[in-house]
XYZ file of C-alpha atoms in Angstrom:
574
model
C 66.410 17.635 16.278
C 65.063 19.360 13.814
C 64.704 16.462 10.464
C 63.142 14.306 13.383
C 60.104 16.445 14.678
C 59.869 17.044 10.969
C 59.317 13.267 10.695
C 57.378 13.054 13.782
C 54.904 15.526 12.383
C 55.056 13.968 9.261
C 54.163 10.621 10.910
C 51.494 11.706 12.960
C 49.784 13.193 10.312
C 49.760 10.048 8.500
C 48.081 8.516 11.586
C 45.545 11.237 11.399
C 44.924 10.350 7.614
C 44.184 6.531 8.723
C 42.156 7.644 11.186
C 39.682 9.671 9.170
C 39.689 7.202 6.410
C 39.075 4.029 8.779
C 36.633 6.098 10.727
C 34.073 7.356 7.075
C 34.959 3.584 5.902
C 33.012 2.457 9.171
C 30.954 5.017 9.346
C 29.818 4.187 5.773
C 29.370 0.835 6.211
C 27.253 1.551 9.355
C 24.627 3.206 7.468
C 24.993 1.309 4.699
C 24.469 -1.894 6.871
C 20.901 -0.042 8.392
C 19.795 1.355 5.265
C 20.022 -2.512 3.426
C 18.383 -3.807 6.702
C 15.373 -1.035 5.686
C 15.270 -1.488 2.548
C 14.730 -5.449 3.224
C 11.860 -5.289 5.146
C 10.171 -2.052 3.283
C 10.276 -4.499 0.475
C 8.645 -7.557 2.042
C 6.475 -5.781 4.321
C 6.424 -1.850 2.832
C 2.302 -2.560 1.751
C 0.961 -3.346 5.169
C 2.615 -0.555 6.853
C -0.515 1.665 5.552
C -3.145 -0.912 6.650
C -0.899 -0.931 10.034
C -1.023 3.300 10.793
C -4.243 4.280 9.081
C -6.429 1.371 11.346
C -8.551 3.526 13.633
C -7.172 2.648 16.698
C -7.111 5.419 20.782
C -3.679 7.421 20.304
C -2.699 5.903 23.572
C -2.979 2.669 21.451
C -0.518 3.504 18.465
C 2.798 4.135 20.378
C 2.910 0.626 20.554
C 2.542 0.321 16.841
C 5.052 3.192 16.666
C 8.189 1.311 18.480
C 6.986 -2.121 16.700
C 7.640 0.009 13.169
C 10.404 2.106 14.131
C 12.915 -1.657 15.124
C 11.351 -2.539 11.784
C 12.880 -0.302 9.314
C 15.550 -0.009 11.629
C 14.837 3.953 11.648
C 12.363 6.329 13.468
C 13.279 9.078 10.881
C 11.446 6.661 8.151
C 8.336 6.542 10.667
C 7.696 10.142 10.947
C 8.148 10.528 7.257
C 5.169 7.174 6.644
C 3.122 9.379 9.080
C 4.038 12.692 7.493
C 2.383 11.301 4.264
C -0.590 9.968 5.742
C -1.027 13.089 7.425
C -0.894 15.098 4.699
C -3.353 12.299 2.659
C -5.595 12.577 5.466
C -5.718 9.466 6.621
C -3.932 10.238 9.614
C -4.892 12.948 12.722
C -2.280 14.784 14.428
C -2.390 13.724 18.130
C -2.536 9.806 16.665
C 0.371 10.737 14.645
C 2.864 11.654 17.201
C 1.763 8.891 19.580
C 3.169 6.583 16.112
C 6.240 9.140 15.998
C 7.036 9.322 19.707
C 6.586 5.212 19.922
C 9.196 5.250 16.933
C 11.477 6.857 19.158
C 11.668 3.984 21.570
C 11.516 1.974 19.152
C 14.973 2.697 17.637
C 15.632 3.528 21.253
C 15.383 -0.465 22.453
C 17.143 -1.450 18.700
C 19.989 0.200 19.912
C 20.018 -2.133 22.751
C 19.615 -5.336 20.646
C 22.490 -4.022 18.314
C 25.182 -2.727 21.140
C 24.934 -6.526 22.212
C 28.513 -8.361 21.849
C 27.197 -10.830 19.106
C 30.204 -11.316 16.757
C 30.151 -14.889 17.206
C 26.561 -14.462 14.678
C 28.891 -12.708 12.321
C 30.049 -15.606 9.718
C 26.376 -17.028 11.014
C 24.018 -14.540 9.390
C 26.825 -13.824 6.453
C 26.271 -17.832 5.301
C 22.310 -18.045 6.022
C 21.945 -14.221 4.810
C 23.575 -15.263 1.347
C 22.782 -18.133 0.609
C 19.196 -16.903 0.750
C 19.890 -13.699 -1.463
C 22.427 -15.267 -4.304
C 20.681 -18.841 -4.086
C 16.944 -18.172 -3.804
C 14.581 -17.025 -6.805
C 11.749 -16.686 -3.901
C 10.871 -12.783 -3.056
C 10.645 -13.252 0.338
C 13.200 -15.828 1.253
C 15.703 -13.188 -1.207
C 14.340 -10.196 1.154
C 14.707 -12.171 4.495
C 18.400 -12.610 3.128
C 19.405 -9.205 2.839
C 17.860 -8.375 6.291
C 20.138 -10.972 7.719
C 23.306 -9.610 5.356
C 22.353 -5.925 7.185
C 22.433 -6.817 10.645
C 25.844 -9.059 10.164
C 26.789 -5.934 8.214
C 26.330 -3.546 11.180
C 27.731 -6.086 13.913
C 30.786 -5.016 11.482
C 30.497 -2.315 10.977
C 30.665 -2.021 14.980
C 33.442 -4.475 15.611
C 35.386 -2.272 12.301
C 34.954 0.498 14.900
C 35.918 -0.263 18.146
C 38.909 -1.380 16.545
C 39.218 2.385 14.855
C 39.139 3.958 18.016
C 41.375 1.899 20.328
C 44.363 3.480 18.789
C 43.409 6.770 19.397
C 42.627 6.016 23.118
C 45.429 7.023 24.135
C 46.883 9.639 21.780
C 47.157 12.981 22.271
C 44.481 14.188 20.124
C 41.069 12.141 20.829
C 42.130 12.934 25.055
C 42.041 16.373 23.524
C 38.991 16.402 21.968
C 37.140 14.342 25.072
C 38.390 16.558 27.787
C 36.897 19.179 25.825
C 34.300 18.537 25.172
C 33.516 16.555 28.867
C 34.298 21.102 30.017
C 31.471 22.521 27.491
C 28.529 20.107 27.946
C 27.076 22.994 25.282
C 29.688 22.036 22.875
C 29.283 18.345 23.280
C 25.883 18.836 22.416
C 25.740 20.178 19.338
C 28.428 18.001 18.519
C 25.540 14.989 19.067
C 23.004 17.480 16.922
C 25.389 17.092 14.440
C 26.456 13.649 14.420
C 22.949 12.551 13.646
C 22.140 15.133 11.308
C 25.003 14.657 9.017
C 24.919 10.914 9.044
C 20.199 10.152 9.040
C 20.218 8.352 11.329
C 19.905 7.690 15.031
C 20.735 4.511 15.432
C 23.824 4.732 13.466
C 25.146 8.011 15.515
C 23.985 6.745 18.839
C 26.132 3.518 18.000
C 29.387 4.730 16.858
C 28.598 7.276 20.382
C 28.018 3.735 22.254
C 31.299 1.990 20.734
C 33.476 5.090 21.133
C 32.748 5.111 24.583
C 32.791 0.949 25.531
C 36.252 1.363 24.689
C 36.587 4.368 27.100
C 37.641 6.922 24.491
C 35.424 9.463 26.146
C 33.847 9.110 28.955
C 30.443 8.603 30.360
C 29.260 12.298 30.536
C 30.754 13.622 27.486
C 28.945 10.143 25.763
C 25.346 11.569 27.954
C 25.789 15.008 26.050
C 25.825 13.591 22.821
C 23.726 10.913 22.792
C 20.951 13.972 24.238
C 22.066 16.133 21.241
C 21.565 12.966 18.991
C 17.696 12.873 20.113
C 17.657 16.279 18.612
C 19.367 15.856 15.792
C 17.118 13.116 14.316
C 14.337 15.077 15.434
C 15.547 17.615 12.881
C 15.434 15.003 10.323
C 12.187 14.649 8.907
C 11.758 18.039 9.277
C 14.939 18.280 6.784
C 13.627 15.013 4.537
C 9.875 16.647 4.649
C 10.328 20.233 3.879
C 8.662 19.562 0.125
C 5.672 17.757 1.393
C 2.171 19.463 2.098
C 2.061 22.047 5.297
C -0.470 20.040 6.900
C 2.454 17.202 6.279
C 4.754 19.040 7.772
C 3.009 19.783 11.071
C 3.600 16.457 13.401
C 7.835 15.987 11.858
C 7.902 20.243 13.161
C 6.104 18.762 16.665
C 8.048 15.745 17.098
C 11.197 18.348 16.772
C 9.595 20.412 19.258
C 8.812 18.015 22.452
C 12.460 15.644 21.342
C 14.165 19.299 21.127
C 13.297 20.509 24.082
C 12.864 17.484 26.557
C 16.854 16.697 25.201
C 18.144 20.407 26.342
C 16.118 20.064 30.298
C 17.445 16.437 30.276
C 21.348 17.358 29.052
C 20.529 20.981 31.573
C 20.388 18.259 34.203
C 22.912 15.627 33.921
C 24.940 18.148 34.265
C 24.391 19.545 37.083
C 25.785 18.638 39.952
C 22.747 16.787 41.574
C 22.346 15.199 37.962
C 25.370 13.766 37.010
C 26.082 11.566 40.703
C 23.130 9.443 39.621
C 24.618 8.435 36.407
C 28.735 8.840 36.880
C 29.046 6.005 39.337
C 27.095 3.321 37.291
C 30.296 0.665 36.884
C 29.220 0.368 32.573
C 29.357 3.385 30.976
C 28.288 2.045 27.634
C 25.385 0.328 28.948
C 23.858 3.170 31.569
C 24.024 5.163 28.116
C 21.872 2.842 25.884
C 19.929 3.171 29.401
C 19.360 6.971 29.731
C 18.363 7.039 26.678
C 15.819 4.192 26.446
C 14.832 6.387 29.603
C 14.192 9.259 27.961
C 12.462 8.830 25.002
C 10.087 6.444 27.569
C 9.608 9.498 29.396
C 8.579 11.648 26.052
C 5.729 9.340 25.603
C 3.870 10.722 28.568
C 3.537 14.182 26.336
C 0.548 11.834 24.240
C -2.030 13.282 26.037
C -0.687 16.861 26.353
C 0.541 16.864 22.347
C -2.971 18.074 21.505
C -2.120 21.377 23.211
C 0.302 21.794 20.043
C -1.657 20.987 17.332
C -3.060 24.357 17.417
C 0.136 26.757 17.458
C 1.726 24.283 14.563
C -1.122 24.707 12.736
C -0.716 28.204 12.532
C 2.580 27.709 11.215
C 1.951 25.250 8.628
C -2.093 25.834 7.797
C -4.111 24.075 5.104
C -3.701 24.958 2.069
C -6.666 26.239 0.430
C -7.180 25.081 -3.486
C -8.529 27.201 -5.361
C -11.111 26.341 -8.422
C -8.463 27.102 -11.336
C -5.106 24.478 -9.011
C -8.090 22.340 -8.792
C -8.728 22.464 -12.449
C -5.622 22.249 -13.675
C -5.618 18.510 -12.312
C -7.450 17.261 -15.458
C -6.321 19.927 -18.163
C -3.366 18.079 -20.332
C 0.771 19.133 -19.881
C 0.739 18.373 -23.591
C 1.998 21.469 -25.668
C 1.631 21.595 -29.586
C 4.785 23.761 -30.379
C 6.756 21.036 -28.568
C 6.546 18.126 -31.304
C 9.013 20.444 -33.944
C 11.750 18.844 -31.373
C 11.006 14.905 -30.494
C 13.232 15.244 -27.202
C 10.491 17.735 -26.093
C 7.270 16.143 -27.235
C 8.263 12.666 -25.496
C 9.224 15.046 -22.504
C 5.730 15.992 -21.898
C 4.896 12.915 -23.522
C 5.951 11.007 -20.274
C 4.807 14.237 -17.681
C 1.369 13.711 -19.504
C 1.440 9.881 -18.550
C 2.150 10.777 -15.267
C -0.823 12.888 -15.030
C -2.386 10.114 -15.795
C -1.619 7.874 -13.077
C -1.916 10.363 -10.595
C -6.016 10.684 -11.908
C -5.635 6.683 -11.097
C -4.413 6.936 -8.129
C -6.670 10.175 -6.837
C -9.563 7.860 -7.959
C -8.073 4.035 -6.033
C -7.453 5.557 -2.922
C -10.524 6.345 -1.611
C -12.413 2.557 -2.862
C -12.487 1.038 0.706
C -13.632 4.114 3.073
C -16.278 3.880 0.145
C -17.131 -0.046 1.131
C -17.001 1.442 4.657
C -19.588 4.609 4.321
C -21.379 5.989 0.471
C -20.043 9.692 -0.200
C -20.956 11.122 -3.336
C -18.567 14.244 -3.207
C -16.956 11.352 -3.532
C -18.013 9.653 -6.296
C -17.951 12.919 -8.091
C -14.487 13.185 -8.165
C -13.862 9.944 -9.303
C -16.170 10.468 -12.275
C -14.317 14.023 -12.707
C -11.164 11.798 -12.820
C -12.756 8.901 -15.167
C -13.595 12.172 -18.085
C -10.068 13.748 -17.603
C -8.597 10.140 -18.441
C -9.770 9.253 -20.910
C -9.836 12.940 -22.148
C -5.787 12.524 -21.832
C -5.851 8.754 -23.595
C -7.018 10.525 -26.493
C -5.106 13.170 -26.323
C -1.435 11.177 -26.259
C -3.062 8.989 -28.905
C -3.118 12.048 -30.997
C -0.334 13.931 -29.717
C 2.018 10.847 -30.221
C 0.520 10.495 -33.949
C 1.545 13.872 -34.949
C 5.000 13.406 -33.563
C 7.375 12.866 -36.781
C 9.112 9.630 -36.349
C 10.753 9.232 -39.563
C 13.632 11.867 -37.409
C 13.475 9.530 -34.400
C 15.947 6.693 -33.900
C 15.031 3.172 -32.923
C 15.800 3.798 -28.977
C 13.145 6.789 -28.848
C 10.189 5.407 -31.112
C 10.518 2.162 -28.767
C 9.830 4.841 -25.999
C 7.172 7.043 -27.315
C 5.780 3.169 -28.162
C 6.170 2.402 -24.327
C 4.624 5.255 -23.072
C 1.138 5.201 -25.458
C 0.793 1.800 -24.173
C 1.107 2.579 -20.481
C -1.366 5.256 -21.004
C -4.027 2.983 -22.636
C -2.204 0.589 -19.980
C -4.010 3.138 -17.244
C -6.962 4.389 -18.307
C -7.993 0.566 -18.553
C -6.477 0.259 -14.890
C -8.915 3.349 -14.058
C -12.320 1.463 -16.064
C -11.837 -1.112 -13.364
C -12.032 1.765 -10.694
C -15.218 3.506 -11.737
C -16.671 0.651 -14.101
C -16.381 -2.574 -11.934
C -15.346 -1.221 -7.860
C -16.898 1.502 -6.993
C -20.845 0.184 -8.236
C -19.801 -3.026 -6.566
C -19.034 -0.724 -3.160
C -22.716 0.957 -3.821
C -23.994 -2.717 -4.492
C -22.618 -3.421 -0.487
C -24.752 -0.268 0.536
C -27.684 -0.664 -1.190
C -28.315 -4.227 0.069
C -27.023 -3.571 4.095
C -24.246 -6.098 3.501
C -20.936 -6.490 5.885
C -17.985 -8.461 5.354
C -16.544 -10.598 7.521
C -13.860 -8.315 9.832
C -11.102 -11.060 8.077
C -12.778 -10.730 4.932
C -12.423 -7.456 4.724
C -9.219 -7.192 6.334
C -7.935 -8.996 3.773
C -9.351 -6.555 1.164
C -7.820 -4.195 2.478
C -4.414 -5.445 2.332
C -5.146 -5.783 -1.792
C -6.018 -2.256 -1.465
C -3.192 -1.239 0.492
C -0.572 -3.688 -2.641
C -1.828 -2.257 -5.590
C -1.950 1.743 -4.120
C 2.017 1.191 -2.689
C 2.337 -0.744 -6.545
C 0.944 1.972 -8.726
C 3.571 4.573 -6.608
C 6.764 2.565 -7.996
C 4.807 2.535 -10.786
C 4.966 5.849 -11.424
C 8.686 5.738 -10.265
C 10.077 4.344 -12.746
C 8.519 5.800 -15.088
C 10.330 8.217 -13.461
C 13.947 6.998 -13.593
C 13.518 3.580 -16.115
C 14.958 2.270 -13.019
C 15.332 -1.710 -13.986
C 15.760 -3.169 -10.077
C 12.337 -1.245 -10.320
C 11.025 -2.998 -12.639
C 12.154 -5.770 -11.770
C 10.631 -5.892 -7.966
C 7.283 -4.612 -9.709
C 6.903 -7.207 -11.685
C 7.602 -9.069 -8.929
C 4.868 -7.584 -7.181
C 2.659 -8.775 -9.404
C 3.249 -12.428 -8.814
C 2.825 -11.662 -5.548
C -0.373 -10.166 -5.934
C -1.509 -12.996 -7.464
C -0.769 -15.274 -4.263
C -2.616 -12.750 -1.960
C -5.261 -13.180 -3.992
C -5.535 -16.859 -4.751
C -5.214 -17.406 -0.745
C -7.884 -14.831 0.355
C -10.290 -16.532 -1.699
C -9.243 -20.039 -0.383
C -9.537 -18.358 2.970
C -13.275 -17.090 1.644
C -14.377 -20.147 1.644
C -13.252 -21.800 4.472
C -14.539 -19.463 5.974
C -17.642 -20.833 3.555
C -17.560 -23.817 5.327
C -17.350 -22.819 8.839
C -20.998 -21.133 8.166
C -19.916 -17.861 8.382
C -23.200 -15.562 7.785
C -21.433 -12.682 6.752
C -19.417 -13.505 3.978
C -22.547 -15.625 2.508
C -24.106 -12.815 1.877
C -20.816 -11.040 0.468
C -19.611 -14.431 -1.553
C -19.526 -12.505 -4.842
C -19.135 -9.375 -3.873
C -15.463 -10.133 -1.845
C -14.423 -12.503 -4.592
C -15.220 -10.114 -7.273
C -13.778 -7.538 -5.269
C -10.095 -9.367 -4.971
C -10.364 -9.935 -8.736
C -10.601 -6.803 -9.487
C -7.414 -5.743 -6.874
C -5.910 -8.586 -8.620
C -6.584 -7.312 -12.726
C -6.236 -3.672 -10.929
C -2.247 -4.425 -10.699
C -1.918 -6.213 -13.853
C -2.353 -3.285 -15.795
C -0.240 -0.874 -13.574
C 2.475 -3.020 -13.389
C 2.874 -2.819 -17.507
C 5.259 0.104 -17.020
C 7.863 -2.410 -16.437
C 7.634 -4.893 -19.574
C 9.710 -2.723 -21.957
C 12.683 -1.731 -19.828
C 12.749 -5.755 -18.470
C 12.562 -6.704 -22.464
C 14.850 -4.138 -23.464
C 17.868 -5.142 -20.654
C 16.870 -9.178 -22.037
C 15.146 -10.214 -18.386
C 11.492 -10.910 -19.476
C 10.465 -14.452 -21.209
C 8.792 -14.468 -23.884
C 6.359 -17.136 -23.462
C 5.830 -19.652 -19.307
C 5.497 -22.017 -21.418
C 7.898 -24.840 -21.887
C 9.709 -24.748 -25.391
C 10.091 -28.518 -26.053
C 7.764 -30.626 -23.668
C 8.017 -33.989 -23.242
C 5.853 -36.477 -26.147
C 2.789 -37.823 -23.981
C 2.041 -41.760 -24.272
C -0.712 -41.092 -26.513
C 1.488 -38.765 -28.860
C 4.120 -41.590 -28.874
C 1.761 -44.206 -29.428
C 0.903 -42.386 -32.359
């Protein structure tokens, strides 16, 4: 009898272990699929997000934008972090930021409704189409479309796998015992939902998993409601955690969102688990759909707090006051980080050189960021800062040249010499990009105001797109410089062709507006064309950071020319 019990215990342990691995595998696949979709969309449309978020609008009209962005990015946390970044840069104020974030929460909930549908028949179609586009096409937009379709297919596969994993345990002793305990203690169920969403770092993935488990009857609807509301509170913690290293101003919106969602979730779970509140929802014939409906309704109700969000601004600002930049801290941006003592160690010297080039990239970013605002209105303080950045940039390039010349290249290997040349070359490129800003773009902004010119709405929108692309890719170039990432380098060089396409299309549209007699386009024709071309040339300089990485890996062609052109008829006769 003892042997039978021992064998039974071993079999049960193996069953539990197998369940844990299958559950972990399905959850990891779900997280990977959500990330894959988000990556594809960010790479295809990332530069447009800044223009969408920072365009002046009524705060109440920004909620639909948040819904759209959450559906696109597959994550309300990603929307919150975007808003936090723009808030920290001063491009987005508190109340509009809250409106976008709460709209993003609702968009994320609506996305769950779509993804929870039984679409197993669509999986082979998505895999075939997405796989073909991603593997067999070279066009950037088609490749990213393939990535998105593959990600959606993987989401559906992971949900199907999750249901299959949970099905055998529905009638076992283990899962009903856990479900029974959570059903008796809604506070614990709520906390489990908080932890689940935070650990998975994805409210979409966490709630999809809860819905799938409720759908097969493994846990009750009442328990599922507590878990989902907990997941709502947990998802608000994610951007608070991820933004912990940002400026205090940037952290205000994530914390305010956490306060709103957290208090709302606690209130909702208390009401739904009271005798009066529970009866309304537990009578539903479809527990999974009821769960999703409550989730959507909860996030829709939170949007009603937008008009009152202004009351939160003062207490949150008191918790996270704006950093006052002191004079010596400000001047440190314009001071070289190179240390002559490091020249004794070539590896330390190269590390210092890389930090100096990163400082130059930061100066270029500071010079470029306010350009489109200067087209809107003249600002002498901004112009003065740009001139200061230009002086610091020129000085930094001289420091880089002199410092690199002092490194003893006879004691370093070929790889370090190549890295040294690449850093100096990129420092030269950054200085050239800075010259485009202060010597071409800034004078164009001054000419616009001096002549009292106005762009057409469509023309200015095209220039905003080019500026957003340039800023986005300057950030990507910095990341490539830090990590020497091959994939990032490839994407950055692909962006060069994309910028050229956008500039070419803008030129065509501008000429069409001229043909249609658009008065503002006539007056600003030279201004528009020179600005668009300047952004294109600016971008050509900043992407040069990718060249040595691609060349090192043998992924950069030396020429665009056909190596052996076909002989022309004239040459053949000769």
